[in-house]
């Protein structure tokens, strides 16, 4: 990559971006799409995504008129087919407030399965590092998410061009970065494409940056499709004390379900929502925007037990559900599988930019990433969660369970699974983050490093710094800084010698 102006650095939250990263709900004009107390419940199976959106939006401090405006790049719809002339406009954000110019680093944040807002370049660890480094901070919204949706909508024919491989191909090193830092589109309602690609913001050489994927992760080395150990209670009904089935009527009243629980698939839908509620407390424990942390959740679940009284059935879960639903502006927990399928079949881009249909498509065709509860020590009833997830692939896209398994295997083969063989990549995880079992947590060499931060939850290192951050998280960010200094120093030497940087 001789001729690339400046030293280039990449701070990539792979998992935060593909499960998870810097997203904001945006309307067509770019303003936040706030939820109201009367907002309907979203699909239960995707409740965790709603909570992720809330955490990222509040961490970014994004709102109308804050931060830089969006710019637009004209991108090929199919970067693997040079004879296909179709293009689409892909949104990016630039923070050039601290950029020291041509020889300064460029921090590129690749967006994941949601919208990106101005907070992606003004808040968080990369933005905090920018003043000291004189760095240019850029974020690129993932194709098919947010406002970066190609013309034609989200039909299955269009979604063929939605994959991590398509996304990474369009940012592969190609040309020098020229005017991206200074030119920005001023009219968001009418996007104006820029002429230069973002590829030069990538360091070279750089291998694929995807974490290993599995159909399900119930242990350190999951990956096989397994049938459920047993049904939940009677025909899938929630279990009460001692495993006794509880009827649908009391369960609905106690847990705040939106509709009838007479169908087994709807009871399973409600249980998935409750699992997501508990899972989010662990995943985002202690982070700004998380409605519940582990300590608060445990307090609710144990309420009444300290004085020896016998709490009413589901009291703790009901209280926890009320906290989460209030934070999302929803009245109740969705419990309709039919409603979920209907919403996911809609091919019009969502105004909120959450991207539920797109992300389901990627789980069915690339990643899996289905949360299950099949281990003997699991605190939840062993409902048939994996078959439930896989049925969505069939119901929404006509994709069989066997095709999902093949897709996951192909993704791991393509990217290398837990041995990706990449260069100058630092895999960062918190040891309380459930997703770290799917990551690379052991360094394989100085060029493929790993950092496991004690006590840190999901992508906590990428969040804005706070005085209340634990010492382990502060030390983790310092380790990231030291690794970045090492690689930037190497890149500078290589550039001076006319090498690959």
Coordinates of C-alpha atoms in Angstrom, one line a residue:
X1 CA 0.0 0.0 0.0
X2 CA 2.7 2.5 -0.9
X3 CA 1.3 5.9 -1.3
X4 CA -1.3 5.7 1.4
X5 CA -1.2 9.1 3.2
X6 CA -0.5 8.8 6.9
X7 CA -0.2 5.9 9.3
X8 CA -3.3 3.8 9.4
X9 CA -4.8 2.1 12.4
X10 CA -7.9 0.1 12.8
X11 CA -9.9 -0.2 16.0
X12 CA -12.5 -2.8 15.2
X13 CA -15.0 -4.2 17.6
X14 CA -15.7 -7.2 15.4
X15 CA -18.3 -8.8 17.7
X16 CA -19.7 -5.4 18.7
X17 CA -20.1 -4.6 15.1
X18 CA -21.6 -7.9 14.0
X19 CA -23.8 -8.6 17.0
X20 CA -23.6 -5.8 18.4
X21 CA -21.9 -2.3 17.5
X22 CA -22.4 1.4 17.8
X23 CA -26.0 1.6 16.5
X24 CA -28.6 4.3 16.7
X25 CA -32.2 4.3 15.7
X26 CA -32.5 6.9 12.9
X27 CA -35.4 8.3 10.9
X28 CA -35.0 9.0 7.2
X29 CA -33.8 12.5 7.9
X30 CA -31.2 11.2 10.4
X31 CA -32.8 12.2 13.7
X32 CA -33.2 9.8 16.6
X33 CA -36.3 7.6 16.5
X34 CA -37.4 7.6 20.1
X35 CA -39.7 5.0 21.5
X36 CA -42.9 6.2 23.3
X37 CA -44.6 4.5 26.2
X38 CA -47.3 3.3 23.8
X39 CA -44.9 1.6 21.4
X40 CA -45.8 -1.9 20.5
X41 CA -43.7 -4.8 21.6
X42 CA -41.0 -6.0 19.2
X43 CA -40.4 -9.6 18.4
X44 CA -39.5 -11.5 21.6
X45 CA -36.7 -13.4 19.9
X46 CA -35.0 -10.1 19.2
X47 CA -35.4 -8.4 22.5
X48 CA -31.7 -8.6 23.1
X49 CA -31.2 -6.5 20.0
X50 CA -33.6 -3.8 21.3
X51 CA -31.6 -3.6 24.5
X52 CA -28.3 -3.5 22.6
X53 CA -29.7 -0.5 20.6
X54 CA -30.6 1.3 23.7
X55 CA -27.2 0.8 25.3
X56 CA -25.3 2.0 22.2
X57 CA -27.6 5.0 21.7
X58 CA -27.2 6.2 25.2
X59 CA -23.5 5.6 25.4
X60 CA -23.1 7.6 22.2
X61 CA -25.1 10.5 23.6
X62 CA -26.6 11.0 20.2
X63 CA -29.4 13.4 19.5
X64 CA -30.6 15.9 16.9
X65 CA -28.0 18.3 15.8
X66 CA -25.1 16.7 17.7
X67 CA -21.9 15.7 16.1
X68 CA -20.8 15.7 12.5
X69 CA -23.2 15.2 9.6
X70 CA -23.3 12.1 7.4
X71 CA -21.4 11.7 4.2
X72 CA -22.1 9.2 1.4
X73 CA -20.0 6.8 -0.7
X74 CA -21.1 5.3 -3.9
X75 CA -20.4 1.6 -3.6
X76 CA -20.8 -1.4 -5.9
X77 CA -23.7 -3.6 -5.0
X78 CA -21.6 -6.6 -5.9
X79 CA -17.9 -6.0 -5.4
X80 CA -17.1 -9.5 -6.6
X81 CA -18.6 -8.9 -10.1
X82 CA -16.9 -6.1 -12.1
X83 CA -19.4 -6.4 -14.9
X84 CA -22.3 -5.5 -12.5
X85 CA -22.6 -1.7 -12.6
X86 CA -25.3 -1.4 -9.9
X87 CA -24.3 0.8 -7.0
X88 CA -25.8 2.1 -3.8
X89 CA -25.0 4.9 -1.3
X90 CA -23.4 3.9 1.9
X91 CA -23.3 6.3 4.8
X92 CA -20.2 7.3 6.8
X93 CA -19.4 9.7 9.6
X94 CA -16.2 11.7 10.0
X95 CA -14.7 13.4 13.1
X96 CA -11.7 15.5 11.8
X97 CA -11.6 17.8 14.8
X98 CA -8.3 16.5 16.0
X99 CA -6.8 15.3 12.7
X100 CA -3.2 16.4 12.4
X101 CA -3.1 15.8 8.7
X102 CA -1.5 13.5 6.2
X103 CA 0.9 11.6 8.5
X104 CA -1.5 11.1 11.4
X105 CA -3.4 7.8 12.0
X106 CA -6.9 7.0 10.8
X107 CA -9.2 5.1 13.1
X108 CA -11.9 3.3 11.2
X109 CA -15.0 1.9 12.9
X110 CA -16.8 -0.7 10.7
X111 CA -20.4 -0.7 11.7
X112 CA -22.4 -3.9 12.4
X113 CA -26.0 -5.0 12.4
X114 CA -27.7 -1.6 12.9
X115 CA -27.6 2.1 12.2
X116 CA -24.5 4.2 12.9
X117 CA -24.9 7.7 14.2
X118 CA -22.5 10.6 14.9
X119 CA -21.7 9.1 18.3
X120 CA -19.7 6.4 16.5
X121 CA -17.0 9.0 15.8
X122 CA -17.5 11.3 18.8
X123 CA -17.9 9.0 21.7
X124 CA -16.1 5.9 22.9
X125 CA -12.5 4.8 23.1
X126 CA -11.3 5.5 19.5
X127 CA -12.7 9.1 19.8
X128 CA -11.0 9.5 23.2
X129 CA -7.6 8.5 21.7
X130 CA -8.0 10.8 18.7
X131 CA -6.7 14.1 20.4
X132 CA -3.5 12.6 21.6
X133 CA -2.8 10.9 18.3
X134 CA -4.1 13.7 16.1
X135 CA -6.2 11.0 14.5
X136 CA -9.0 11.1 12.0
X137 CA -12.0 9.0 13.2
X138 CA -14.2 7.5 10.5
X139 CA -17.2 5.1 10.9
X140 CA -18.8 3.3 8.0
X141 CA -22.3 2.0 8.2
X142 CA -22.7 -1.7 7.3
X143 CA -24.4 -2.3 3.9
X144 CA -28.1 -3.0 4.2
X145 CA -28.4 -1.4 7.7
X146 CA -29.5 2.0 8.8
X147 CA -29.8 4.3 5.8
X148 CA -27.3 2.3 3.7
X149 CA -30.0 0.1 2.1
X150 CA -29.7 -0.4 -1.7
X151 CA -32.7 0.5 -3.8
X152 CA -35.1 -2.4 -4.1
X153 CA -35.7 -3.1 -0.5
X154 CA -35.0 -6.2 1.6
X155 CA -36.3 -9.0 -0.6
X156 CA -34.5 -12.3 -0.7
X157 CA -33.0 -11.5 -4.2
X158 CA -31.5 -8.3 -2.8
X159 CA -30.2 -9.9 0.4
X160 CA -27.9 -12.0 -1.7
X161 CA -25.5 -9.0 -1.5
X162 CA -25.7 -8.8 2.3
X163 CA -22.8 -10.7 3.9
X164 CA -19.6 -10.0 5.9
X165 CA -17.6 -10.9 2.8
X166 CA -19.4 -8.3 0.7
X167 CA -18.9 -5.8 3.5
X168 CA -15.2 -6.5 3.9
X169 CA -14.5 -6.5 0.2
X170 CA -15.7 -2.9 -0.2
X171 CA -13.2 -1.6 2.3
X172 CA -10.3 -3.6 1.1
X173 CA -7.2 -1.4 0.4
X174 CA -7.6 0.2 -3.0
X175 CA -6.8 3.9 -3.3
X176 CA -5.3 6.6 -1.2
X177 CA -7.6 8.5 1.2
X178 CA -8.0 11.9 -0.4
X179 CA -10.9 14.2 0.4
X180 CA -12.9 12.1 2.8
X181 CA -11.7 13.9 5.9
X182 CA -12.7 17.4 4.6
X183 CA -15.7 16.8 2.3
X184 CA -19.0 15.9 3.9
X185 CA -22.5 15.8 2.5
X186 CA -24.5 18.6 3.9
X187 CA -28.0 17.5 2.9
X188 CA -28.9 14.2 4.6
X189 CA -32.3 14.0 3.0
X190 CA -30.6 14.0 -0.4
X191 CA -27.3 12.1 0.0
X192 CA -24.4 13.1 -2.2
X193 CA -21.9 10.3 -2.9
X194 CA -18.2 10.9 -2.5
X195 CA -15.7 9.7 -5.0
X196 CA -13.1 7.9 -2.8
X197 CA -13.3 4.5 -1.1
X198 CA -12.5 3.9 2.5
X199 CA -10.0 1.1 1.9
X200 CA -6.9 3.2 2.6
X201 CA -8.0 3.5 6.3
X202 CA -7.1 -0.2 6.7
X203 CA -3.6 -1.2 7.9
X204 CA -1.7 -3.6 5.7
X205 CA -1.2 -6.5 5.7
X206 CA -4.4 -7.4 7.5
X207 CA -6.3 -10.7 7.5
X208 CA -10.0 -11.4 7.9
X209 CA -11.4 -9.9 11.1
X210 CA -14.3 -12.2 12.1
X211 CA -14.8 -14.1 15.2
X212 CA -15.5 -17.8 15.1
X213 CA -19.1 -18.6 14.7
X214 CA -21.3 -21.4 15.8
X215 CA -24.9 -22.4 15.4
X216 CA -25.2 -22.4 19.2
X217 CA -22.9 -21.7 22.0
X218 CA -23.8 -23.7 25.1
X219 CA -20.2 -24.6 25.9
X220 CA -16.7 -23.6 25.1
X221 CA -16.6 -25.7 21.9
X222 CA -20.2 -25.8 20.6
X223 CA -21.2 -26.0 17.0
X224 CA -23.3 -29.1 16.5
X225 CA -27.0 -29.0 15.9
X226 CA -28.5 -30.9 18.8
X227 CA -32.1 -31.8 19.5
X228 CA -33.7 -30.4 22.7
X229 CA -33.2 -32.5 25.8
X230 CA -36.9 -32.3 26.7
X231 CA -39.9 -30.2 26.2
X232 CA -40.7 -27.4 28.7
X233 CA -43.3 -28.5 31.2
X234 CA -46.4 -29.7 29.6
X235 CA -46.4 -29.0 25.8
X236 CA -43.9 -26.2 26.3
X237 CA -45.6 -24.3 29.1
X238 CA -43.5 -22.4 31.6
X239 CA -42.6 -24.4 34.7
X240 CA -43.5 -23.4 38.2
X241 CA -42.1 -24.6 41.5
X242 CA -40.7 -28.1 41.4
X243 CA -41.1 -28.2 37.6
X244 CA -44.9 -28.2 37.8
X245 CA -46.5 -26.6 34.7
X246 CA -48.2 -23.3 35.3
X247 CA -51.3 -22.5 33.2
X248 CA -51.1 -19.9 30.5
X249 CA -53.5 -17.5 32.2
X250 CA -51.5 -16.9 35.4
X251 CA -48.2 -16.9 33.5
X252 CA -49.5 -14.2 31.2
X253 CA -50.7 -12.1 34.1
X254 CA -47.6 -12.6 36.1
X255 CA -45.1 -12.0 33.4
X256 CA -46.8 -9.2 31.4
X257 CA -47.2 -11.0 28.1
X258 CA -49.0 -9.1 25.4
X259 CA -51.3 -11.8 24.1
X260 CA -52.6 -15.3 24.7
X261 CA -50.3 -18.1 25.7
X262 CA -52.6 -20.9 24.5
X263 CA -50.2 -22.0 21.8
X264 CA -47.0 -23.8 22.6
X265 CA -45.0 -21.7 20.1
X266 CA -46.2 -18.5 21.9
X267 CA -45.2 -19.8 25.3
X268 CA -41.8 -20.6 23.9
X269 CA -41.6 -17.1 22.4
X270 CA -42.3 -15.6 25.9
X271 CA -39.6 -17.8 27.4
X272 CA -37.1 -16.6 24.8
X273 CA -37.9 -13.0 25.8
X274 CA -37.3 -13.8 29.4
X275 CA -34.0 -15.4 28.6
X276 CA -33.0 -12.3 26.6
X277 CA -34.0 -10.1 29.6
X278 CA -31.7 -12.0 31.9
X279 CA -29.0 -12.4 29.2
X280 CA -28.9 -8.7 28.6
X281 CA -28.3 -8.0 32.3
X282 CA -25.1 -10.1 32.1
X283 CA -24.1 -9.0 28.6
X284 CA -24.2 -5.2 29.4
X285 CA -23.6 -5.4 33.2
X286 CA -22.6 -2.0 34.5
X287 CA -22.7 -0.2 31.2
X288 CA -24.5 3.1 30.6
X289 CA -27.9 2.5 29.1
X290 CA -28.4 -1.0 30.5
X291 CA -31.7 -1.0 32.3
X292 CA -30.6 -3.9 34.6
X293 CA -27.2 -5.1 35.8
X294 CA -26.5 -8.4 37.4
X295 CA -26.7 -7.0 40.9
X296 CA -30.1 -5.3 40.3
X297 CA -31.5 -8.3 38.6
X298 CA -30.5 -10.6 41.4
X299 CA -32.0 -8.2 43.9
X300 CA -35.3 -8.4 42.1
X301 CA -35.3 -12.1 41.7
X302 CA -34.5 -12.6 45.4
X303 CA -37.0 -9.9 46.6
X304 CA -38.9 -11.2 49.6
X305 CA -36.6 -14.1 50.3
X306 CA -34.4 -12.3 52.8
X307 CA -37.1 -12.0 55.4
X308 CA -38.3 -15.5 54.9
X309 CA -41.5 -14.6 53.2
X310 CA -42.7 -16.6 50.2
X311 CA -42.9 -14.3 47.2
X312 CA -45.7 -14.6 44.7
X313 CA -44.9 -16.7 41.6
X314 CA -42.7 -14.9 39.1
X315 CA -42.6 -11.7 41.2
X316 CA -38.9 -11.1 40.5
X317 CA -39.2 -11.8 36.8
X318 CA -42.3 -9.6 36.5
X319 CA -40.5 -6.7 38.2
X320 CA -37.5 -7.2 36.0
X321 CA -39.7 -7.3 32.9
X322 CA -41.4 -4.1 33.9
X323 CA -38.1 -2.3 34.3
X324 CA -36.9 -3.5 30.8
X325 CA -40.2 -2.8 29.1
X326 CA -40.3 0.7 30.6
X327 CA -36.8 1.4 29.3
X328 CA -37.8 0.4 25.8
X329 CA -41.1 2.2 25.9
X330 CA -43.1 -1.0 25.4
X331 CA -46.2 -2.0 27.2
X332 CA -45.7 -5.7 27.5
X333 CA -43.5 -8.7 26.4
X334 CA -44.3 -10.0 22.9
X335 CA -45.5 -13.5 22.9
X336 CA -46.8 -14.0 19.4
X337 CA -44.7 -16.2 17.1
X338 CA -47.0 -15.3 14.2
X339 CA -46.5 -11.6 14.8
X340 CA -42.7 -12.2 14.9
X341 CA -42.8 -14.0 11.5
X342 CA -45.0 -11.3 10.0
X343 CA -42.6 -8.5 11.1
X344 CA -39.6 -10.4 9.8
X345 CA -41.1 -11.1 6.4
X346 CA -41.6 -7.4 5.8
X347 CA -39.2 -6.3 3.0
X348 CA -39.5 -2.6 3.4
X349 CA -36.5 -1.1 5.3
X350 CA -37.4 -0.3 8.9
X351 CA -37.6 3.4 9.7
X352 CA -35.9 2.7 13.1
X353 CA -32.9 1.2 11.4
X354 CA -32.7 -1.7 13.8
X355 CA -32.4 -4.2 11.0
X356 CA -34.1 -7.3 12.4
X357 CA -34.8 -8.9 9.0
X358 CA -31.3 -8.3 7.8
X359 CA -29.6 -9.7 10.9
X360 CA -31.8 -12.8 10.9
X361 CA -30.8 -13.4 7.3
X362 CA -27.1 -13.2 8.3
X363 CA -27.6 -15.6 11.2
X364 CA -29.3 -18.0 8.8
X365 CA -26.7 -17.7 6.0
X366 CA -23.4 -17.0 7.9
X367 CA -23.2 -16.9 11.6
X368 CA -25.8 -18.9 13.6
X369 CA -25.1 -17.2 16.9
X370 CA -28.2 -18.7 18.5
X371 CA -28.4 -18.5 22.3
X372 CA -29.5 -21.8 23.7
X373 CA -29.9 -23.3 27.2
X374 CA -29.1 -27.0 27.0
X375 CA -26.3 -27.5 29.6
X376 CA -27.3 -29.3 32.8
X377 CA -26.5 -26.3 34.9
X378 CA -28.7 -23.9 32.9
X379 CA -31.1 -22.0 35.2
X380 CA -33.8 -21.9 32.6
X381 CA -36.1 -24.7 31.5
X382 CA -34.6 -26.5 28.5
X383 CA -37.0 -25.2 26.0
X384 CA -36.4 -26.1 22.4
X385 CA -34.7 -22.8 21.7
X386 CA -32.4 -23.9 18.9
X387 CA -35.2 -25.5 16.8
X388 CA -37.3 -22.4 17.4
X389 CA -34.5 -20.2 16.0
X390 CA -34.0 -22.5 13.0
X391 CA -37.7 -22.6 12.3
X392 CA -37.5 -18.8 11.8
X393 CA -35.0 -19.3 9.0
X394 CA -37.4 -21.7 7.3
X395 CA -40.5 -19.6 7.9
X396 CA -39.0 -16.3 6.9
X397 CA -36.5 -17.2 4.2
X398 CA -37.3 -20.8 3.3
X399 CA -33.8 -22.0 4.6
X400 CA -33.6 -25.4 6.1
X401 CA -31.8 -26.2 9.4
X402 CA -29.2 -28.2 7.5
X403 CA -28.4 -25.2 5.2
X404 CA -27.8 -23.1 8.3
X405 CA -25.3 -25.7 9.6
X406 CA -23.5 -25.7 6.3
X407 CA -23.4 -21.9 6.1
X408 CA -21.8 -21.7 9.6
X409 CA -19.2 -24.4 8.7
X410 CA -18.4 -22.5 5.5
X411 CA -18.0 -19.2 7.4
X412 CA -15.6 -20.8 9.9
X413 CA -13.6 -22.4 7.0
X414 CA -13.4 -19.1 5.2
X415 CA -12.3 -17.0 8.1
X416 CA -10.3 -19.6 10.0
X417 CA -12.6 -20.0 13.0
X418 CA -10.6 -19.7 16.3
X419 CA -7.3 -19.6 14.4
X420 CA -7.9 -16.9 11.8
X421 CA -4.2 -16.3 11.0
X422 CA -4.7 -12.6 10.8
X423 CA -2.0 -10.0 11.3
X424 CA -1.9 -6.9 13.5
X425 CA -5.2 -7.8 15.1
X426 CA -6.1 -7.5 18.8
X427 CA -9.1 -9.6 20.0
X428 CA -10.5 -7.8 23.1
X429 CA -13.1 -9.4 25.4
X430 CA -14.5 -9.0 28.9
X431 CA -14.4 -12.2 30.9
X432 CA -18.0 -11.7 32.1
X433 CA -19.3 -11.3 28.5
X434 CA -21.1 -14.4 27.5
X435 CA -20.0 -13.9 23.9
X436 CA -16.3 -14.3 24.8
X437 CA -16.7 -18.1 24.5
X438 CA -17.0 -17.5 20.7
X439 CA -14.0 -15.2 20.5
X440 CA -10.2 -15.7 20.3
X441 CA -9.1 -15.3 23.9
X442 CA -5.6 -16.8 23.6
X443 CA -2.8 -15.0 21.7
X444 CA -1.3 -17.0 18.9
X445 CA 1.6 -14.6 18.4
X446 CA 2.7 -11.0 18.6
X447 CA 0.7 -10.1 15.5
X448 CA -2.4 -11.9 16.6
X449 CA -2.9 -10.8 20.2
X450 CA -5.7 -11.3 22.6
X451 CA -6.8 -9.4 25.7
X452 CA -9.3 -10.7 28.2
X453 CA -10.4 -7.9 30.6
X454 CA -11.4 -9.2 34.1
X455 CA -14.9 -8.1 35.2
X456 CA -15.7 -6.4 31.9
X457 CA -18.9 -7.0 30.1
X458 CA -19.7 -6.9 26.3
X459 CA -17.6 -4.4 24.4
X460 CA -17.1 -2.4 27.6
X461 CA -13.6 -1.2 26.3
X462 CA -15.3 0.5 23.4
X463 CA -17.7 2.5 25.6
X464 CA -17.0 6.1 26.7
X465 CA -14.7 6.2 29.7
X466 CA -16.4 6.9 33.1
X467 CA -15.0 7.8 36.5
X468 CA -16.8 4.7 37.8
X469 CA -15.0 2.3 35.4
X470 CA -13.3 -0.5 37.4
X471 CA -9.5 -0.5 37.5
X472 CA -9.4 -3.7 35.4
X473 CA -11.2 -1.9 32.5
X474 CA -8.8 1.1 32.8
X475 CA -5.8 -1.2 32.7
X476 CA -7.4 -3.0 29.7
X477 CA -7.6 0.3 27.7
X478 CA -4.0 1.0 28.6
X479 CA -3.1 -2.4 27.2
X480 CA -4.9 -1.6 24.0
X481 CA -3.1 1.7 23.8
X482 CA 0.3 0.1 24.2
X483 CA -0.5 -2.5 21.5
X484 CA -1.6 0.3 19.2
X485 CA 1.6 2.2 19.8
X486 CA 3.6 -0.8 18.9
X487 CA 1.9 -1.5 15.7
X488 CA 1.8 2.2 14.7
X489 CA 5.5 2.4 15.3
X490 CA 6.1 -0.6 13.1
X491 CA 3.9 0.8 10.4
X492 CA 5.9 4.1 10.5
X493 CA 9.2 2.3 10.2
X494 CA 7.9 0.2 7.3
X495 CA 6.6 3.3 5.5
X496 CA 9.9 5.1 5.9
X497 CA 11.7 2.0 4.5
X498 CA 9.2 1.8 1.6
X499 CA 7.6 -1.4 3.0
X500 CA 4.0 -2.7 3.1
X501 CA 2.6 0.2 5.3

